Amino acid sequence: SAVISQKPSRDICQRGTSLTIQCQVDSQVTMMFWYRQQPGQSLTLIATANQGSEATYESGFVIDKFPISRPNLTFSTLTVSNMSPEDSSIYLCSVDSPRSNIQYFGAGTRLSVL
Amino acid sequence: QKEVEQDPGPLSVPEGAIVSLNCTYSNSAFQYFMWYRQYSRKGPELLMYTYSSGNKEDGRFTAQVDKSSKYISLFIRDSQPSDSATYLCAMGTDSWGKLQFGAGTQVVVTP
């Protein structure tokens, strides 16, 4: 399985600011995914990021609020823009396995917005 | 109705007991079935993976898939306090990528 590093591990931010979360993988992967996990809830897919193309967003998530970059096969960023307290959540990066749709996850970024 | 239903618990068991977890689903196109374990303040960790129907065993863990009933289970034998975590089921179709996750069941194993 891939080793996934996510930064920052946690942050406390002010309302109206933006935070960029980084996800680095130790091997080349085709697809990277960004999830949100709100307290006590399951994972909700925000978007899927392929290298060299625009990210594909799920219903309820828009690019202006959650811009994503995927400059190469080992790295992606998710920005949470113009934050409000409702954005307080854990944000998780995952990558796919080359032979199946098993996904492997980073440790997550715990975000609190005041 | 959610595509994947999972009882959120908490499920409390004494050390050494068998833990039984399950998920039901509505999408008959699901072919890949996974169980993830998530400790507090950590990302989900893949525990078991099954393709299509059947059973799979790995040490103290057994995963079962019953596609006719749209029901999957995870059993943990000889449970340990270190098994205390949230267990998430996840499912995917043959198409590449997207997974549907259950709500997660919190398990507490008491010494």
PDB file of C-alpha atoms in Angstrom:
ATOM      1  CA  SER A   1       0.000   0.000   0.000  1.00  0.00           C
ATOM      2  CA  ALA A   2       1.060   3.597  -0.591  1.00  0.00           C
ATOM      3  CA  VAL A   3       2.376   5.859   2.160  1.00  0.00           C
ATOM      4  CA  ILE A   4       0.389   9.081   2.238  1.00  0.00           C
ATOM      5  CA  SER A   5       1.496  12.225   4.045  1.00  0.00           C
ATOM      6  CA  GLN A   6      -1.001  14.956   4.710  1.00  0.00           C
ATOM      7  CA  LYS A   7      -0.205  18.461   5.958  1.00  0.00           C
ATOM      8  CA  PRO A   8      -1.117  20.177   8.155  1.00  0.00           C
ATOM      9  CA  SER A   9      -2.373  17.576  10.604  1.00  0.00           C
ATOM     10  CA  ARG A  10      -4.541  20.183  12.281  1.00  0.00           C
ATOM     11  CA  ASP A  11      -5.242  23.891  12.166  1.00  0.00           C
ATOM     12  CA  ILE A  12      -7.429  26.503  13.774  1.00  0.00           C
ATOM     13  CA  CYS A  13      -8.502  29.218  11.353  1.00  0.00           C
ATOM     14  CA  GLN A  14     -10.495  32.419  11.411  1.00  0.00           C
ATOM     15  CA  ARG A  15     -13.763  32.839   9.579  1.00  0.00           C
ATOM     16  CA  GLY A  16     -13.302  34.192   6.051  1.00  0.00           C
ATOM     17  CA  THR A  17      -9.770  32.899   5.549  1.00  0.00           C
ATOM     18  CA  SER A  18      -8.579  30.014   3.383  1.00  0.00           C
ATOM     19  CA  LEU A  19      -6.499  26.941   4.157  1.00  0.00           C
ATOM     20  CA  THR A  20      -4.595  24.751   1.714  1.00  0.00           C
ATOM     21  CA  ILE A  21      -4.118  21.101   2.617  1.00  0.00           C
ATOM     22  CA  GLN A  22      -1.354  19.110   0.979  1.00  0.00           C
ATOM     23  CA  CYS A  23      -1.306  15.411   0.166  1.00  0.00           C
ATOM     24  CA  GLN A  24       1.933  13.674  -0.851  1.00  0.00           C
ATOM     25  CA  VAL A  25       2.187  10.020  -1.905  1.00  0.00           C
ATOM     26  CA  ASP A  26       5.373   7.944  -1.995  1.00  0.00           C
ATOM     27  CA  SER A  27       4.499   6.391  -5.374  1.00  0.00           C
ATOM     28  CA  GLN A  28       2.750   7.462  -8.553  1.00  0.00           C
ATOM     29  CA  VAL A  29      -1.011   7.039  -8.433  1.00  0.00           C
ATOM     30  CA  THR A  30      -3.680   7.673 -10.995  1.00  0.00           C
ATOM     31  CA  MET A  31      -6.510   8.965  -8.867  1.00  0.00           C
ATOM     32  CA  MET A  32      -6.506  10.965  -5.662  1.00  0.00           C
ATOM     33  CA  PHE A  33      -9.623  11.657  -3.666  1.00  0.00           C
ATOM     34  CA  TRP A  34     -10.587  14.280  -1.120  1.00  0.00           C
ATOM     35  CA  TYR A  35     -13.132  13.514   1.588  1.00  0.00           C
ATOM     36  CA  ARG A  36     -14.760  15.398   4.424  1.00  0.00           C
ATOM     37  CA  GLN A  37     -15.625  13.678   7.682  1.00  0.00           C
ATOM     38  CA  GLN A  38     -17.779  15.741   9.981  1.00  0.00           C
ATOM     39  CA  PRO A  39     -17.853  14.917  13.700  1.00  0.00           C
ATOM     40  CA  GLY A  40     -19.482  11.559  14.329  1.00  0.00           C
ATOM     41  CA  GLN A  41     -20.273  11.046  10.672  1.00  0.00           C
ATOM     42  CA  SER A  42     -18.958   9.001   7.811  1.00  0.00           C
ATOM     43  CA  LEU A  43     -16.832  10.055   4.880  1.00  0.00           C
ATOM     44  CA  THR A  44     -18.298  12.280   2.200  1.00  0.00           C
ATOM     45  CA  LEU A  45     -16.453  12.495  -1.104  1.00  0.00           C
ATOM     46  CA  ILE A  46     -15.691  16.076  -2.108  1.00  0.00           C
ATOM     47  CA  ALA A  47     -13.921  15.473  -5.415  1.00  0.00           C
ATOM     48  CA  THR A  48     -11.728  13.174  -7.465  1.00  0.00           C
ATOM     49  CA  ALA A  49      -8.460  14.536  -8.832  1.00  0.00           C
ATOM     50  CA  ASN A  50      -6.692  13.157 -11.891  1.00  0.00           C
ATOM     51  CA  GLN A  51      -3.336  14.494 -12.984  1.00  0.00           C
ATOM     52  CA  GLY A  52      -3.589  16.871 -15.907  1.00  0.00           C
ATOM     53  CA  SER A  53      -7.321  17.436 -15.800  1.00  0.00           C
ATOM     54  CA  GLU A  54      -9.885  19.363 -13.802  1.00  0.00           C
ATOM     55  CA  ALA A  55     -11.099  17.727 -10.620  1.00  0.00           C
ATOM     56  CA  THR A  56     -14.537  16.122 -10.655  1.00  0.00           C
ATOM     57  CA  TYR A  57     -16.738  17.441  -7.866  1.00  0.00           C
ATOM     58  CA  GLU A  58     -19.573  15.643  -6.131  1.00  0.00           C
ATOM     59  CA  SER A  59     -23.016  17.108  -5.723  1.00  0.00           C
ATOM     60  CA  GLY A  60     -22.991  19.855  -3.114  1.00  0.00           C
ATOM     61  CA  PHE A  61     -19.324  20.751  -3.568  1.00  0.00           C
ATOM     62  CA  VAL A  62     -18.090  23.479  -5.940  1.00  0.00           C
ATOM     63  CA  ILE A  63     -14.707  24.475  -7.272  1.00  0.00           C
ATOM     64  CA  ASP A  64     -14.911  28.035  -5.976  1.00  0.00           C
ATOM     65  CA  LYS A  65     -15.219  26.763  -2.413  1.00  0.00           C
ATOM     66  CA  PHE A  66     -12.879  23.755  -2.688  1.00  0.00           C
ATOM     67  CA  PRO A  67     -10.308  24.374  -5.447  1.00  0.00           C
ATOM     68  CA  ILE A  68      -8.060  21.375  -6.054  1.00  0.00           C
ATOM     69  CA  SER A  69      -4.706  21.098  -7.773  1.00  0.00           C
ATOM     70  CA  ARG A  70      -3.061  17.926  -9.077  1.00  0.00           C
ATOM     71  CA  PRO A  71       0.239  19.012 -10.648  1.00  0.00           C
ATOM     72  CA  ASN A  72       1.771  15.517 -10.839  1.00  0.00           C
ATOM     73  CA  LEU A  73       1.154  11.851 -10.037  1.00  0.00           C
ATOM     74  CA  THR A  74       2.297  12.071  -6.404  1.00  0.00           C
ATOM     75  CA  PHE A  75       0.852  15.324  -5.101  1.00  0.00           C
ATOM     76  CA  SER A  76      -2.451  17.165  -4.681  1.00  0.00           C
ATOM     77  CA  THR A  77      -3.788  20.102  -2.710  1.00  0.00           C
ATOM     78  CA  LEU A  78      -7.265  20.970  -1.493  1.00  0.00           C
ATOM     79  CA  THR A  79      -8.067  24.547  -0.520  1.00  0.00           C
ATOM     80  CA  VAL A  80     -10.976  25.352   1.755  1.00  0.00           C
ATOM     81  CA  SER A  81     -11.916  28.911   0.802  1.00  0.00           C
ATOM     82  CA  ASN A  82     -13.713  31.666   2.674  1.00  0.00           C
ATOM     83  CA  MET A  83     -14.140  29.408   5.663  1.00  0.00           C
ATOM     84  CA  SER A  84     -17.075  29.418   8.051  1.00  0.00           C
ATOM     85  CA  PRO A  85     -17.575  27.409  11.270  1.00  0.00           C
ATOM     86  CA  GLU A  86     -19.601  24.890   9.219  1.00  0.00           C
ATOM     87  CA  ASP A  87     -16.346  23.922   7.469  1.00  0.00           C
ATOM     88  CA  SER A  88     -14.944  22.581  10.732  1.00  0.00           C
ATOM     89  CA  SER A  89     -14.272  18.974   9.913  1.00  0.00           C
ATOM     90  CA  ILE A  90     -11.624  16.378   9.181  1.00  0.00           C
ATOM     91  CA  TYR A  91     -10.389  16.482   5.593  1.00  0.00           C
ATOM     92  CA  LEU A  92      -8.919  13.262   4.243  1.00  0.00           C
ATOM     93  CA  CYS A  93      -6.879  12.487   1.172  1.00  0.00           C
ATOM     94  CA  SER A  94      -6.919   9.010  -0.341  1.00  0.00           C
ATOM     95  CA  VAL A  95      -5.342   7.281  -3.329  1.00  0.00           C
ATOM     96  CA  ASP A  96      -6.472   4.331  -5.390  1.00  0.00           C
ATOM     97  CA  SER A  97      -4.784   0.958  -5.742  1.00  0.00           C
ATOM     98  CA  PRO A  98      -3.479   0.137  -9.232  1.00  0.00           C
ATOM     99  CA  ARG A  99      -5.404  -3.156  -9.493  1.00  0.00           C
ATOM    100  CA  SER A 100      -8.711  -2.402  -7.817  1.00  0.00           C
ATOM    101  CA  ASN A 101     -10.726   0.428  -6.403  1.00  0.00           C
ATOM    102  CA  ILE A 102      -9.358  -0.079  -2.903  1.00  0.00           C
ATOM    103  CA  GLN A 103      -8.404   3.276  -1.446  1.00  0.00           C
ATOM    104  CA  TYR A 104      -5.674   4.094   1.038  1.00  0.00           C
ATOM    105  CA  PHE A 105      -5.974   7.108   3.298  1.00  0.00           C
ATOM    106  CA  GLY A 106      -3.782   9.738   4.829  1.00  0.00           C
ATOM    107  CA  ALA A 107      -4.054  10.608   8.511  1.00  0.00           C
ATOM    108  CA  GLY A 108      -6.311  13.577   7.815  1.00  0.00           C
ATOM    109  CA  THR A 109      -6.355  17.296   8.574  1.00  0.00           C
ATOM    110  CA  ARG A 110      -8.431  18.349  11.549  1.00  0.00           C
ATOM    111  CA  LEU A 111      -9.778  21.835  10.819  1.00  0.00           C
ATOM    112  CA  SER A 112     -11.509  24.113  13.295  1.00  0.00           C
ATOM    113  CA  VAL A 113     -12.947  27.415  12.105  1.00  0.00           C
ATOM    114  CA  LEU A 114     -13.691  30.103  14.691  1.00  0.00           C
TER     115      LEU A 114
ATOM    116  CA  GLN B   1     -32.714   5.865   1.933  1.00  0.00           C
ATOM    117  CA  LYS B   2     -28.927   5.814   2.093  1.00  0.00           C
ATOM    118  CA  GLU B   3     -27.076   3.511  -0.286  1.00  0.00           C
ATOM    119  CA  VAL B   4     -25.173   1.961   2.634  1.00  0.00           C
ATOM    120  CA  GLU B   5     -26.629   1.525   6.119  1.00  0.00           C
ATOM    121  CA  GLN B   6     -24.504   0.839   9.170  1.00  0.00           C
ATOM    122  CA  ASP B   7     -25.468   0.978  12.824  1.00  0.00           C
ATOM    123  CA  PRO B   8     -23.315   3.704  14.424  1.00  0.00           C
ATOM    124  CA  GLY B   9     -23.240   1.986  17.842  1.00  0.00           C
ATOM    125  CA  PRO B  10     -21.461   2.299  20.185  1.00  0.00           C
ATOM    126  CA  LEU B  11     -20.988  -1.426  20.558  1.00  0.00           C
ATOM    127  CA  SER B  12     -19.405  -2.388  23.868  1.00  0.00           C
ATOM    128  CA  VAL B  13     -18.033  -5.894  24.409  1.00  0.00           C
ATOM    129  CA  PRO B  14     -15.806  -7.528  27.036  1.00  0.00           C
ATOM    130  CA  GLU B  15     -12.288  -8.545  26.094  1.00  0.00           C
ATOM    131  CA  GLY B  16     -12.223 -11.960  24.423  1.00  0.00           C
ATOM    132  CA  ALA B  17     -15.754 -11.725  23.020  1.00  0.00           C
ATOM    133  CA  ILE B  18     -16.652 -11.905  19.342  1.00  0.00           C
ATOM    134  CA  VAL B  19     -17.473  -8.575  17.747  1.00  0.00           C
ATOM    135  CA  SER B  20     -20.070  -8.725  14.991  1.00  0.00           C
ATOM    136  CA  LEU B  21     -20.492  -5.790  12.637  1.00  0.00           C
ATOM    137  CA  ASN B  22     -22.667  -5.480   9.573  1.00  0.00           C
ATOM    138  CA  CYS B  23     -23.795  -3.235   6.758  1.00  0.00           C
ATOM    139  CA  THR B  24     -26.691  -3.418   4.357  1.00  0.00           C
ATOM    140  CA  TYR B  25     -26.797  -1.806   0.945  1.00  0.00           C
ATOM    141  CA  SER B  26     -29.249  -1.119  -1.829  1.00  0.00           C
ATOM    142  CA  ASN B  27     -27.104  -0.903  -4.974  1.00  0.00           C
ATOM    143  CA  SER B  28     -26.835  -4.339  -6.585  1.00  0.00           C
ATOM    144  CA  ALA B  29     -23.947  -3.069  -8.741  1.00  0.00           C
ATOM    145  CA  PHE B  30     -21.546  -3.089  -5.792  1.00  0.00           C
ATOM    146  CA  GLN B  31     -18.822  -5.694  -6.349  1.00  0.00           C
ATOM    147  CA  TYR B  32     -16.010  -4.555  -4.051  1.00  0.00           C
ATOM    148  CA  PHE B  33     -16.522  -4.649  -0.309  1.00  0.00           C
ATOM    149  CA  MET B  34     -14.103  -3.270   2.221  1.00  0.00           C
ATOM    150  CA  TRP B  35     -13.804  -2.807   5.953  1.00  0.00           C
ATOM    151  CA  TYR B  36     -11.737   0.019   7.337  1.00  0.00           C
ATOM    152  CA  ARG B  37     -10.671   0.599  10.933  1.00  0.00           C
ATOM    153  CA  GLN B  38     -10.312   4.170  12.152  1.00  0.00           C
ATOM    154  CA  TYR B  39      -8.703   5.021  15.442  1.00  0.00           C
ATOM    155  CA  SER B  40      -9.432   8.365  17.028  1.00  0.00           C
ATOM    156  CA  ARG B  41      -7.575  11.184  15.272  1.00  0.00           C
ATOM    157  CA  LYS B  42      -6.281   8.873  12.538  1.00  0.00           C
ATOM    158  CA  GLY B  43      -7.223   8.158   8.940  1.00  0.00           C
ATOM    159  CA  PRO B  44      -9.106   4.977   7.974  1.00  0.00           C
ATOM    160  CA  GLU B  45      -6.912   1.882   7.639  1.00  0.00           C
ATOM    161  CA  LEU B  46      -7.905  -0.942   5.294  1.00  0.00           C
ATOM    162  CA  LEU B  47      -8.645  -4.142   7.226  1.00  0.00           C
ATOM    163  CA  MET B  48     -10.365  -6.494   4.818  1.00  0.00           C
ATOM    164  CA  TYR B  49     -11.212  -6.502   1.144  1.00  0.00           C
ATOM    165  CA  THR B  50     -13.579  -8.874  -0.654  1.00  0.00           C
ATOM    166  CA  TYR B  51     -14.555  -9.029  -4.282  1.00  0.00           C
ATOM    167  CA  SER B  52     -18.096 -10.276  -4.989  1.00  0.00           C
ATOM    168  CA  SER B  53     -19.602 -12.855  -2.621  1.00  0.00           C
ATOM    169  CA  GLY B  54     -18.059 -15.192  -0.101  1.00  0.00           C
ATOM    170  CA  ASN B  55     -15.963 -15.240   3.019  1.00  0.00           C
ATOM    171  CA  LYS B  56     -12.445 -14.104   3.711  1.00  0.00           C
ATOM    172  CA  GLU B  57     -10.421 -14.748   6.825  1.00  0.00           C
ATOM    173  CA  ASP B  58      -7.299 -12.962   8.045  1.00  0.00           C
ATOM    174  CA  GLY B  59      -6.142 -13.846  11.517  1.00  0.00           C
ATOM    175  CA  ARG B  60      -8.840 -12.852  13.986  1.00  0.00           C
ATOM    176  CA  PHE B  61     -10.894 -11.115  11.307  1.00  0.00           C
ATOM    177  CA  THR B  62     -13.507 -12.678   9.033  1.00  0.00           C
ATOM    178  CA  ALA B  63     -15.407 -10.782   6.359  1.00  0.00           C
ATOM    179  CA  GLN B  64     -18.574 -12.161   4.796  1.00  0.00           C
ATOM    180  CA  VAL B  65     -20.516 -10.931   1.789  1.00  0.00           C
ATOM    181  CA  ASP B  66     -24.033 -12.073   0.955  1.00  0.00           C
ATOM    182  CA  LYS B  67     -24.960 -10.360  -2.289  1.00  0.00           C
ATOM    183  CA  SER B  68     -28.368 -12.037  -2.467  1.00  0.00           C
ATOM    184  CA  SER B  69     -29.328 -10.319   0.782  1.00  0.00           C
ATOM    185  CA  LYS B  70     -27.205  -7.206   0.134  1.00  0.00           C
ATOM    186  CA  TYR B  71     -25.550  -7.693   3.488  1.00  0.00           C
ATOM    187  CA  ILE B  72     -21.924  -7.743   4.590  1.00  0.00           C
ATOM    188  CA  SER B  73     -20.421  -8.627   7.948  1.00  0.00           C
ATOM    189  CA  LEU B  74     -17.156  -8.367   9.819  1.00  0.00           C
ATOM    190  CA  PHE B  75     -16.376 -10.626  12.757  1.00  0.00           C
ATOM    191  CA  ILE B  76     -13.535 -10.043  15.182  1.00  0.00           C
ATOM    192  CA  ARG B  77     -12.654 -13.056  17.315  1.00  0.00           C
ATOM    193  CA  ASP B  78     -10.907 -12.883  20.666  1.00  0.00           C
ATOM    194  CA  SER B  79     -11.389  -9.130  20.789  1.00  0.00           C
ATOM    195  CA  GLN B  80      -8.711  -7.005  22.438  1.00  0.00           C
ATOM    196  CA  PRO B  81      -8.843  -3.490  23.920  1.00  0.00           C
ATOM    197  CA  SER B  82      -6.652  -2.447  20.974  1.00  0.00           C
ATOM    198  CA  ASP B  83      -9.597  -3.303  18.699  1.00  0.00           C
ATOM    199  CA  SER B  84     -11.486  -0.332  20.156  1.00  0.00           C
ATOM    200  CA  ALA B  85     -12.041   1.899  17.140  1.00  0.00           C
ATOM    201  CA  THR B  86     -14.627   2.905  14.587  1.00  0.00           C
ATOM    202  CA  TYR B  87     -15.194   0.370  11.826  1.00  0.00           C
ATOM    203  CA  LEU B  88     -16.380   1.612   8.458  1.00  0.00           C
ATOM    204  CA  CYS B  89     -17.745  -0.508   5.650  1.00  0.00           C
ATOM    205  CA  ALA B  90     -17.169   0.696   2.103  1.00  0.00           C
ATOM    206  CA  MET B  91     -18.364  -0.521  -1.273  1.00  0.00           C
ATOM    207  CA  GLY B  92     -17.600   0.110  -4.895  1.00  0.00           C
ATOM    208  CA  THR B  93     -18.817  -0.938  -8.301  1.00  0.00           C
ATOM    209  CA  ASP B  94     -16.650  -2.272 -11.092  1.00  0.00           C
ATOM    210  CA  SER B  95     -16.144   1.253 -12.319  1.00  0.00           C
ATOM    211  CA  TRP B  96     -12.963   2.914 -11.234  1.00  0.00           C
ATOM    212  CA  GLY B  97     -12.783   5.046  -8.151  1.00  0.00           C
ATOM    213  CA  LYS B  98     -15.764   6.072  -6.126  1.00  0.00           C
ATOM    214  CA  LEU B  99     -16.640   4.274  -2.897  1.00  0.00           C
ATOM    215  CA  GLN B 100     -19.729   4.542  -0.729  1.00  0.00           C
ATOM    216  CA  PHE B 101     -19.076   4.444   2.991  1.00  0.00           C
ATOM    217  CA  GLY B 102     -21.281   3.415   5.873  1.00  0.00           C
ATOM    218  CA  ALA B 103     -21.667   5.695   8.867  1.00  0.00           C
ATOM    219  CA  GLY B 104     -19.142   3.672  10.894  1.00  0.00           C
ATOM    220  CA  THR B 105     -19.702   1.619  14.058  1.00  0.00           C
ATOM    221  CA  GLN B 106     -17.846   2.597  17.197  1.00  0.00           C
ATOM    222  CA  VAL B 107     -16.556  -0.477  19.028  1.00  0.00           C
ATOM    223  CA  VAL B 108     -15.353  -0.445  22.616  1.00  0.00           C
ATOM    224  CA  VAL B 109     -13.621  -3.526  24.007  1.00  0.00           C
ATOM    225  CA  THR B 110     -13.408  -3.395  27.781  1.00  0.00           C
ATOM    226  CA  PRO B 111     -10.652  -5.239  29.681  1.00  0.00           C
TER     227      PRO B 111
END
